[in-house]
Short mmCIF file of C-alpha atoms and ligand atoms in Angstrom, two decimals:
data_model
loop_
_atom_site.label_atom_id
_atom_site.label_comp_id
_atom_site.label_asym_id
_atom_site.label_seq_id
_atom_site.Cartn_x
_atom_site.Cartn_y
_atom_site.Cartn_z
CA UNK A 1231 81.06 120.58 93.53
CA UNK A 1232 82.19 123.45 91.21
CA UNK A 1233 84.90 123.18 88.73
CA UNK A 1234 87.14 126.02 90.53
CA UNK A 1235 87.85 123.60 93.88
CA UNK A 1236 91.34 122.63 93.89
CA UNK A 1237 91.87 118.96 92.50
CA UNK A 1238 93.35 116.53 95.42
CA UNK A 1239 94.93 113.42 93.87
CA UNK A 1240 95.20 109.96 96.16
CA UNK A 1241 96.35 106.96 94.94
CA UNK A 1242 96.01 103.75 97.64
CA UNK A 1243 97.60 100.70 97.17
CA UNK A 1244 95.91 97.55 97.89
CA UNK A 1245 97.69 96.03 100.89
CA UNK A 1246 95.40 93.62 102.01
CA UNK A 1247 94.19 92.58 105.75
CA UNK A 1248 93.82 96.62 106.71
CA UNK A 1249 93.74 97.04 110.58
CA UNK A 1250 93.20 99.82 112.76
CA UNK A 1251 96.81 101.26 112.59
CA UNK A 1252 96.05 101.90 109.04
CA UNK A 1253 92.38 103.61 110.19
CA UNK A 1254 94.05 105.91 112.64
CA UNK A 1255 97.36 106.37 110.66
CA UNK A 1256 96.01 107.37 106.62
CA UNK A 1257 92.51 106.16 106.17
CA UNK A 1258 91.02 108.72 108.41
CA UNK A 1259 93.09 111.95 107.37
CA UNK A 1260 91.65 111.08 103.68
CA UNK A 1261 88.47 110.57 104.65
CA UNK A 1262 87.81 114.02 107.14
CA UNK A 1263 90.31 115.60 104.06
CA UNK A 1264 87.54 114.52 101.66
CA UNK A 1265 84.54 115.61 104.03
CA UNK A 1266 85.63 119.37 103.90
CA UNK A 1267 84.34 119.24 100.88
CA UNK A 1268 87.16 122.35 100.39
CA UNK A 1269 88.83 120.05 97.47
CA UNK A 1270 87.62 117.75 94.46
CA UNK A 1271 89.07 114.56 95.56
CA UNK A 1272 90.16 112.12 92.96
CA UNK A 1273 91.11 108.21 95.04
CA UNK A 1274 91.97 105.76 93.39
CA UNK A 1275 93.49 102.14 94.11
CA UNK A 1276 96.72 101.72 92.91
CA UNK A 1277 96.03 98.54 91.60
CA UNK A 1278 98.84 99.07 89.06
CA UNK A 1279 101.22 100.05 91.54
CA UNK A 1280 100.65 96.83 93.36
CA UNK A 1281 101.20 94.60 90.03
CA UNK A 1282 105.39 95.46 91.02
CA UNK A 1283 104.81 92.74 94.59
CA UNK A 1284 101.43 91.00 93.59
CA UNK A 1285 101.07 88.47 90.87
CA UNK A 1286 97.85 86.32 91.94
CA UNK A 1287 95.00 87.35 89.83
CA UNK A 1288 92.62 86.23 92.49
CA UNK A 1289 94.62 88.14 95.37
CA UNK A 1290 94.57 91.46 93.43
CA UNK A 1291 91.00 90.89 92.62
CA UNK A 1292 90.30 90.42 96.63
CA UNK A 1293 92.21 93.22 98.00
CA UNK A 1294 91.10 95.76 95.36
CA UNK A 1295 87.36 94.74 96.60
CA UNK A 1296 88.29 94.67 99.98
CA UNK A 1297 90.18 98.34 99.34
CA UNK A 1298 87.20 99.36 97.98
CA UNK A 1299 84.88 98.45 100.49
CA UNK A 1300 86.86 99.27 103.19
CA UNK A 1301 87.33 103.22 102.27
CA UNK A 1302 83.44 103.03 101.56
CA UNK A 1303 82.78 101.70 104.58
CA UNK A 1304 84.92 104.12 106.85
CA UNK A 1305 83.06 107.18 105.32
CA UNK A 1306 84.30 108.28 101.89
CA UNK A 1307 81.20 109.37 100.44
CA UNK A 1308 81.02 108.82 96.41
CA UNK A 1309 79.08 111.84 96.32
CA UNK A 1310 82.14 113.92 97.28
CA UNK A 1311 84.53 111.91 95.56
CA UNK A 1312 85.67 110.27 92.31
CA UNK A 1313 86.75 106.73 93.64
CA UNK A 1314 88.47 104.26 90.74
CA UNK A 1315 90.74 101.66 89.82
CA UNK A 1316 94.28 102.92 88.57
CA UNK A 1317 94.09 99.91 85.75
CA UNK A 1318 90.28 101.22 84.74
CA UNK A 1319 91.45 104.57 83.21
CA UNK A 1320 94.46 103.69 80.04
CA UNK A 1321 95.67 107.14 80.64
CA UNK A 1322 98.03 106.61 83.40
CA UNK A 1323 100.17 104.04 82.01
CA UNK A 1324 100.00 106.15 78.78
CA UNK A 1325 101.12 109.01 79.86
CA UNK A 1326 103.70 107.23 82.32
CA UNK A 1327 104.97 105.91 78.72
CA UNK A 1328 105.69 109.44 77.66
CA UNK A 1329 107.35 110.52 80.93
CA UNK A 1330 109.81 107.76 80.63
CA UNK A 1331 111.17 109.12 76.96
CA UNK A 1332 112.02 112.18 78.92
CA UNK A 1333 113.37 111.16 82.08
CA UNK A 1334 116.67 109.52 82.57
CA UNK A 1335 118.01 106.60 84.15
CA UNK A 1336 120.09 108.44 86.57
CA UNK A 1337 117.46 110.51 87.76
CA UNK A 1338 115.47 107.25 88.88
CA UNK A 1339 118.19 105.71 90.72
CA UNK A 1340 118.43 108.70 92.90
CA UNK A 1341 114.38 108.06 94.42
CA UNK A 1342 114.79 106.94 97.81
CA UNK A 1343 112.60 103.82 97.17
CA UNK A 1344 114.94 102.51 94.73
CA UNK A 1345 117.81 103.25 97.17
CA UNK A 1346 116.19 101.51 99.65
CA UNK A 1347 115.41 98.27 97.39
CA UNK A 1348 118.81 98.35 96.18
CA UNK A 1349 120.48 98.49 99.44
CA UNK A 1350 119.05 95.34 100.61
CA UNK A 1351 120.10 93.52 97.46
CA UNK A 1352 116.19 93.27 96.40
CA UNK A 1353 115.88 92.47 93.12
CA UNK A 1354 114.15 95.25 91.39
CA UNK A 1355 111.40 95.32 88.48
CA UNK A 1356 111.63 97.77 86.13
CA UNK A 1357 108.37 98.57 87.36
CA UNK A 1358 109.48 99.49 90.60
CA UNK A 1359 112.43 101.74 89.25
CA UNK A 1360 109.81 103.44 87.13
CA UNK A 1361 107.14 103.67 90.27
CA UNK A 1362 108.12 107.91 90.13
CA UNK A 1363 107.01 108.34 86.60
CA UNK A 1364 103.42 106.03 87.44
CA UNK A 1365 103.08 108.42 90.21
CA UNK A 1366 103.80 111.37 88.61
CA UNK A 1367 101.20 110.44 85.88
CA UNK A 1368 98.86 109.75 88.06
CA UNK A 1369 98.74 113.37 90.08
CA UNK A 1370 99.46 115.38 86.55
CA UNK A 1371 96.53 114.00 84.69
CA UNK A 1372 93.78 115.46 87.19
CA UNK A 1373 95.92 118.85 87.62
CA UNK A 1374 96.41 117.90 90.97
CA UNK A 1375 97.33 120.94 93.53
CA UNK A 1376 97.17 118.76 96.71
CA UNK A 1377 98.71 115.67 97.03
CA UNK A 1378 98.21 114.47 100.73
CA UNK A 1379 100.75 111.98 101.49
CA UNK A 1380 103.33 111.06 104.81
CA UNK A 1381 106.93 112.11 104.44
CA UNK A 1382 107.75 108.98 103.17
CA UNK A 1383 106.25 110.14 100.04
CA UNK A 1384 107.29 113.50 99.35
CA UNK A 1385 110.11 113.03 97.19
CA UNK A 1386 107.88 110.89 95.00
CA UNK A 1387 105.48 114.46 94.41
CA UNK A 1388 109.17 116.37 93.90
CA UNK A 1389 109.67 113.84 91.09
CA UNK A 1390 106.13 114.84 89.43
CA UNK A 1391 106.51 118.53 90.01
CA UNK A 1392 109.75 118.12 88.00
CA UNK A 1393 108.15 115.82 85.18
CA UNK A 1394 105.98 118.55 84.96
CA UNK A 1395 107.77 121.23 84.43
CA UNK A 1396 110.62 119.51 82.07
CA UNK A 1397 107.62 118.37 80.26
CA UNK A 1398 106.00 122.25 79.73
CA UNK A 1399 109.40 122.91 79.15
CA UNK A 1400 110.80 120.49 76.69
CA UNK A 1401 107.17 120.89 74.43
CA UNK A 1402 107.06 124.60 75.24
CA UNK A 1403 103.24 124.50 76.82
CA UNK A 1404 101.77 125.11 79.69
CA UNK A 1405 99.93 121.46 80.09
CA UNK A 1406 100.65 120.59 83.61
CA UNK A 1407 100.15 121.99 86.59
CA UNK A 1408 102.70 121.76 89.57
CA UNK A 1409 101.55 119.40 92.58
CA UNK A 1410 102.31 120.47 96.09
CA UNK A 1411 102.47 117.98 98.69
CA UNK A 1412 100.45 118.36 101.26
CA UNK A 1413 101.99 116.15 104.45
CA UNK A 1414 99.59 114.82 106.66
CA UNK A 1415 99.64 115.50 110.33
CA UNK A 1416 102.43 113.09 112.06
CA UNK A 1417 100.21 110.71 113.40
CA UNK A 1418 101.23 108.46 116.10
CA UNK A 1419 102.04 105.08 115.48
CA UNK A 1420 99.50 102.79 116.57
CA UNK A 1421 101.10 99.87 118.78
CA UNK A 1422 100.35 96.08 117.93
CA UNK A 1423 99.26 93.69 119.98
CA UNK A 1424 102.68 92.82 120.79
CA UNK A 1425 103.85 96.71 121.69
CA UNK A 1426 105.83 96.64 118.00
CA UNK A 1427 104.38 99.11 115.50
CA UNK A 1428 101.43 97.33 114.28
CA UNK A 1429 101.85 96.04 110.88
CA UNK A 1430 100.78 93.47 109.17
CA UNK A 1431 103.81 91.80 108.61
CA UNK A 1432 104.54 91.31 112.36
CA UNK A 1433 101.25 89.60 112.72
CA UNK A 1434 99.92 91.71 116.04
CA UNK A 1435 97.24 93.74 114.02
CA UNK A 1436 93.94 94.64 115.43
CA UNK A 1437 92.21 93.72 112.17
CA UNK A 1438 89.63 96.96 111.16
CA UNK A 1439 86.70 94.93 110.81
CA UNK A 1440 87.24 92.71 113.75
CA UNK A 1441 83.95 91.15 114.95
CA UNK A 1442 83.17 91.34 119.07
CA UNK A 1443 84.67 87.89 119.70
CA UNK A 1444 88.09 88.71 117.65
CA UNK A 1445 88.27 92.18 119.13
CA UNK A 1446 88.25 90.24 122.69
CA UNK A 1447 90.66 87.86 121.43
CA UNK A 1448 92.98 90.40 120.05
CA UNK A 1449 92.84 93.13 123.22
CA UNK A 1450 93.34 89.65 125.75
CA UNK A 1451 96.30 89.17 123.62
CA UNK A 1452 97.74 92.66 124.42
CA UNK A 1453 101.58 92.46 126.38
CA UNK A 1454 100.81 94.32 129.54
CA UNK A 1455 103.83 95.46 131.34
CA UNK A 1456 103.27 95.62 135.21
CA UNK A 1457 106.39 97.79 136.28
CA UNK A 1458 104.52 101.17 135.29
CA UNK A 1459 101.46 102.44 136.95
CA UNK A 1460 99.16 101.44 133.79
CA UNK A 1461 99.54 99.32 130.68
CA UNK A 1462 100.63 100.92 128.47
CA UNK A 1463 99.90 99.65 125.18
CA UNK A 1464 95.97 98.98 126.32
CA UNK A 1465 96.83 102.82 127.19
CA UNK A 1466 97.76 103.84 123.66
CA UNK A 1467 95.32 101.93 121.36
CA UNK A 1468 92.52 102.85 124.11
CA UNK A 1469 93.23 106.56 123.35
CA UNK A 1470 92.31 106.41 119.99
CA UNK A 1471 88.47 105.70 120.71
CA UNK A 1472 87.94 107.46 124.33
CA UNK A 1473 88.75 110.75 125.16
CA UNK A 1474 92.37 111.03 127.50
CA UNK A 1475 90.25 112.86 130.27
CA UNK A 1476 88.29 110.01 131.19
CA UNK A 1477 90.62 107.54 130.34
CA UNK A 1478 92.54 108.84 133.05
CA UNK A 1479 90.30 108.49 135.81
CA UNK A 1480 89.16 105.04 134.29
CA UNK A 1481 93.09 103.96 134.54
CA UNK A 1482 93.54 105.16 138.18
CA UNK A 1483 90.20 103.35 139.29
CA UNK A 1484 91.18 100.26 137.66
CA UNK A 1485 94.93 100.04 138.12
CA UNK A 1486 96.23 97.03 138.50
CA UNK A 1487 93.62 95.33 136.93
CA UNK A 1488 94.26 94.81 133.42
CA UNK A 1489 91.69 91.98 132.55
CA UNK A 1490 88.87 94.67 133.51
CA UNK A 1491 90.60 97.52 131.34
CA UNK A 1492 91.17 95.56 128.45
CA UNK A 1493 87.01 94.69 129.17
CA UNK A 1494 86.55 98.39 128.70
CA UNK A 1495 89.11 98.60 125.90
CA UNK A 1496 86.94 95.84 123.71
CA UNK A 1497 83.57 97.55 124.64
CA UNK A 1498 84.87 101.29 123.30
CA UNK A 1499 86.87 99.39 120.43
CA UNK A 1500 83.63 97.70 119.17
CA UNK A 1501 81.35 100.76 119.91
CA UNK A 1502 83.74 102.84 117.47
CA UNK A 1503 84.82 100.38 114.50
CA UNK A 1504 81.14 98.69 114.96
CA UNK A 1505 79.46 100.99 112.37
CA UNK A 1506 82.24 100.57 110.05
CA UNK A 1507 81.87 97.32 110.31
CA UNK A 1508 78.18 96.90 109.84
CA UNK A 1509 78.89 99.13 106.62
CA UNK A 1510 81.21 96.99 105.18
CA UNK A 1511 79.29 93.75 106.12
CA UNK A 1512 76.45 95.61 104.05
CA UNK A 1513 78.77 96.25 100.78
CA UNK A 1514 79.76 92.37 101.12
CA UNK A 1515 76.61 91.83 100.74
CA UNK A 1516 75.63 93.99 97.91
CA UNK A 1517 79.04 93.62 95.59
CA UNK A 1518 76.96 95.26 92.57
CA UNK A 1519 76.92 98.40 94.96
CA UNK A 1520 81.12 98.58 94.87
CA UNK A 1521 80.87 97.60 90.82
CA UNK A 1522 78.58 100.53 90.10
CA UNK A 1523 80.70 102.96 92.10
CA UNK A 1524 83.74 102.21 90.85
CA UNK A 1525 82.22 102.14 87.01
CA UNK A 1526 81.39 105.32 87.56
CA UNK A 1527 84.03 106.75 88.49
CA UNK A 1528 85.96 105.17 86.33
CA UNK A 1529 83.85 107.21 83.68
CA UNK A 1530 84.42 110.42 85.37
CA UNK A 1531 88.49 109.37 85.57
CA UNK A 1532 88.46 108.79 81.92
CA UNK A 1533 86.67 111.87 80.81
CA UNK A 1534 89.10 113.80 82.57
CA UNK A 1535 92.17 112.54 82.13
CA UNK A 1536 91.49 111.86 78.49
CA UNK A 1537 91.16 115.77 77.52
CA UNK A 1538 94.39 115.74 79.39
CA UNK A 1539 95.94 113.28 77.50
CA UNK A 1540 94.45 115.01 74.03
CA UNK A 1541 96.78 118.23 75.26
CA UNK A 1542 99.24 116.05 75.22
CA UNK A 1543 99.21 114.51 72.72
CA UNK A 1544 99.15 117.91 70.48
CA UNK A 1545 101.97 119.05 72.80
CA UNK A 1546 104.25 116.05 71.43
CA UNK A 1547 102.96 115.94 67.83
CA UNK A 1548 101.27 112.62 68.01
CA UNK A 1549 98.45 114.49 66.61
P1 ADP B 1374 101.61 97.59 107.15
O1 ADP B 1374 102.71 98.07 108.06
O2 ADP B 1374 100.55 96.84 107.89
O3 ADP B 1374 102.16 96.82 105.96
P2 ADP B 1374 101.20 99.66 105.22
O4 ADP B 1374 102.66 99.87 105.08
O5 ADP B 1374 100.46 98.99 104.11
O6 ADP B 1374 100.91 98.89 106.59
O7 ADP B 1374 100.54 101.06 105.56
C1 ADP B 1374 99.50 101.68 104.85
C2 ADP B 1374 99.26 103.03 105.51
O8 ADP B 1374 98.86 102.87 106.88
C3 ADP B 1374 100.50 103.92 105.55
O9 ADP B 1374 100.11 105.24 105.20
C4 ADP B 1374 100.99 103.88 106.98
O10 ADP B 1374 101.55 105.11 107.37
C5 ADP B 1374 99.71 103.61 107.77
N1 ADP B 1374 100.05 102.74 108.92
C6 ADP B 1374 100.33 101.43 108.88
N2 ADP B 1374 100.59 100.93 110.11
C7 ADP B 1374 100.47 101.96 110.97
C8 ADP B 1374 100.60 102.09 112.39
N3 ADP B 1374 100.92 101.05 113.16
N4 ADP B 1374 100.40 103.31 112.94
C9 ADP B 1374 100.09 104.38 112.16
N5 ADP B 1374 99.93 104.31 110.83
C10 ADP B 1374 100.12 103.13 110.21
N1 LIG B 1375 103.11 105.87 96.25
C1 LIG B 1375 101.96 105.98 97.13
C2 LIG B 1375 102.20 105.10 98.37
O1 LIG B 1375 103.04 104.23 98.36
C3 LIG B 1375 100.70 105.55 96.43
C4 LIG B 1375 100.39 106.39 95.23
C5 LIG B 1375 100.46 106.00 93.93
C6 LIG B 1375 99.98 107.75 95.23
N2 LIG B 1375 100.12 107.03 93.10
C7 LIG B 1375 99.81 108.13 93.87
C8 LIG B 1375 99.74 108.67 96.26
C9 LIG B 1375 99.42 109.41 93.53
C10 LIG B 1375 99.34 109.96 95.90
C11 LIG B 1375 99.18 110.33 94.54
O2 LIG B 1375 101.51 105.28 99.35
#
């Protein structure tokens, strides 16, 4: 990796119980994004982020391991990437700090997030009214150029590209560099179990590292409608790991009988996620394996942003 590839910045936020609309819908965009090997790829798990809905010390423990292990496990390769915790590397919320002396109150309740939260009467952490100037941190410490994110998100990278530049304005310097956003392919959304998007929340997830006897739980449990010629949700989750041209003549052979698709749907389900599976079975095994990745790039995080951070600081006159 040279110093002259363009930075990409990621941040993740530890959800918890990932399933395979998750794989098909952001994990694997990052991951072929990363294997390019076009970009330097900073990821890191938003574990601050998450602090705004999760306040278990145990939970975030779990789902930053699991978060961990699961984009290990799917194929981001440390060796092309600097993978860390948000909360590992001080200069985020430091910087976020600064950002919030220059931004203003009614610039925040424009996001669309806080919009959103608002609308439904949620009642809103200052955390989560400040989530923009976290985010915009996080991408402006790495000079981020790409910032892949869905649509949802791009307002979020307008916010940072407009830190940065009142920032290099205000302190007359040229410390940040302007993100773009870089919006990943619409994927389809990936239908539960129940033909609703899947989600965790709704319960009718595929989980990602489903063993054989869940995966033939789950894909039984599918809602197959009989008034079309195929079922269609088998249909749509089936396409994901077989190619359309043989699912096709599969379908037509086998209409009608669903219990012997959904058979064929488990077998090409398990052939696909099974080495993901086995990968992440391995990590559980071997947690030193996560610890020592993540402590290293946690180093790597720190040396960079903190030469950042010492522009910065001269910028302001701290120093
Ligand atoms: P959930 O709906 O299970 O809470 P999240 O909101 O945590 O999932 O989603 C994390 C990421 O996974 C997002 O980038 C989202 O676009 C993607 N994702 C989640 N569910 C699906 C789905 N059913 N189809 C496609 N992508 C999805
Ligand atoms: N806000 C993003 C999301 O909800 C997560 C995130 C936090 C992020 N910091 C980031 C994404 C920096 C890209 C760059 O998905």
């Amino acid at each position: 990796m040279t110093a002259t590839k363009p930075v990409l910045v990621s941040g993740v936020k530890p959800t918890g119980n990932l399933h395979i609309g998750n794989y098909f819908g952001a994990m694997r965009q990052l991951v072929d994004l990363s294997k390019t090997k076009k970009c330097r790829p900073f990821i890191f798990i938003a574990d601050y982020h998450a602090l705004n809905f999760v306040h278990d010390a145990d939970e975030m423990r779990r789902r930053t391991r699991e978060l961990a292990m699961a984009y290990l496990a799917v194929g981001l390769d440390p060796e092309d990437i600097v993978l860390f915790k948000q909360s590992d590397v001080p200069a985020h919320t430091e910087l976020c700090w600064i950002f919030d002396t220059l931004t203003t109150m009614p610039y925040l309740e424009r996001a669309h997030a806080f919009k959103d939260a608002e609308a439904k009467n949620k009642e809103i952490s200052v955390g989560t009214f400040n989530y923009p100037m976290l985010m915009a941190a996080d991408i402006l410490l790495y000079d981020a150029k790409i910032v892949p994110v869905g649509q949802d998100q791009k307002q979020h990278i307008e916010y940072a590209r407009d830190t940065a530049e009142k920032f290099n304005r205000i302190f007359k310097s040229q410390v940040f560099t302007l993100p773009e956003p870089y919006i990943l392919p619409d994927v389809a959304i990936v239908p539960g179990v129940d033909g609703q998007k899947m989600s965790k929340s709704y319960g009718n997830v595929i989980p990602l590292f489903a063993s054989h006897d869940e995966l033939v739980k789950n894909v039984m449990s599918i809602v197959t409608d009989s008034s079309g010629k195929r079922p269609e949700i088998v249909y749509a989750i089936h396409k994901l790991v077989r190619g359309e041209h043989e699912l096709e003549k599969l379908y037509a052979e086998y209409e009608g009988n669903y219990k012997m698709l959904k058979e064929f749907l488990v077998e090409d389900l398990d052939r696909y996620l099974a080495p993901m599976r086995a990968r992440y079975e391995e990590l559980q095994e071997n947690p030193d394996t996560v610890e020592e990745i993540l402590r290293e790039g946690m180093q790597e995080a720190r040396v960079v942003s903190e030469a950042k951070m010492e522009q910065v600081r001269r910028a302001i006159g701290v120093v």
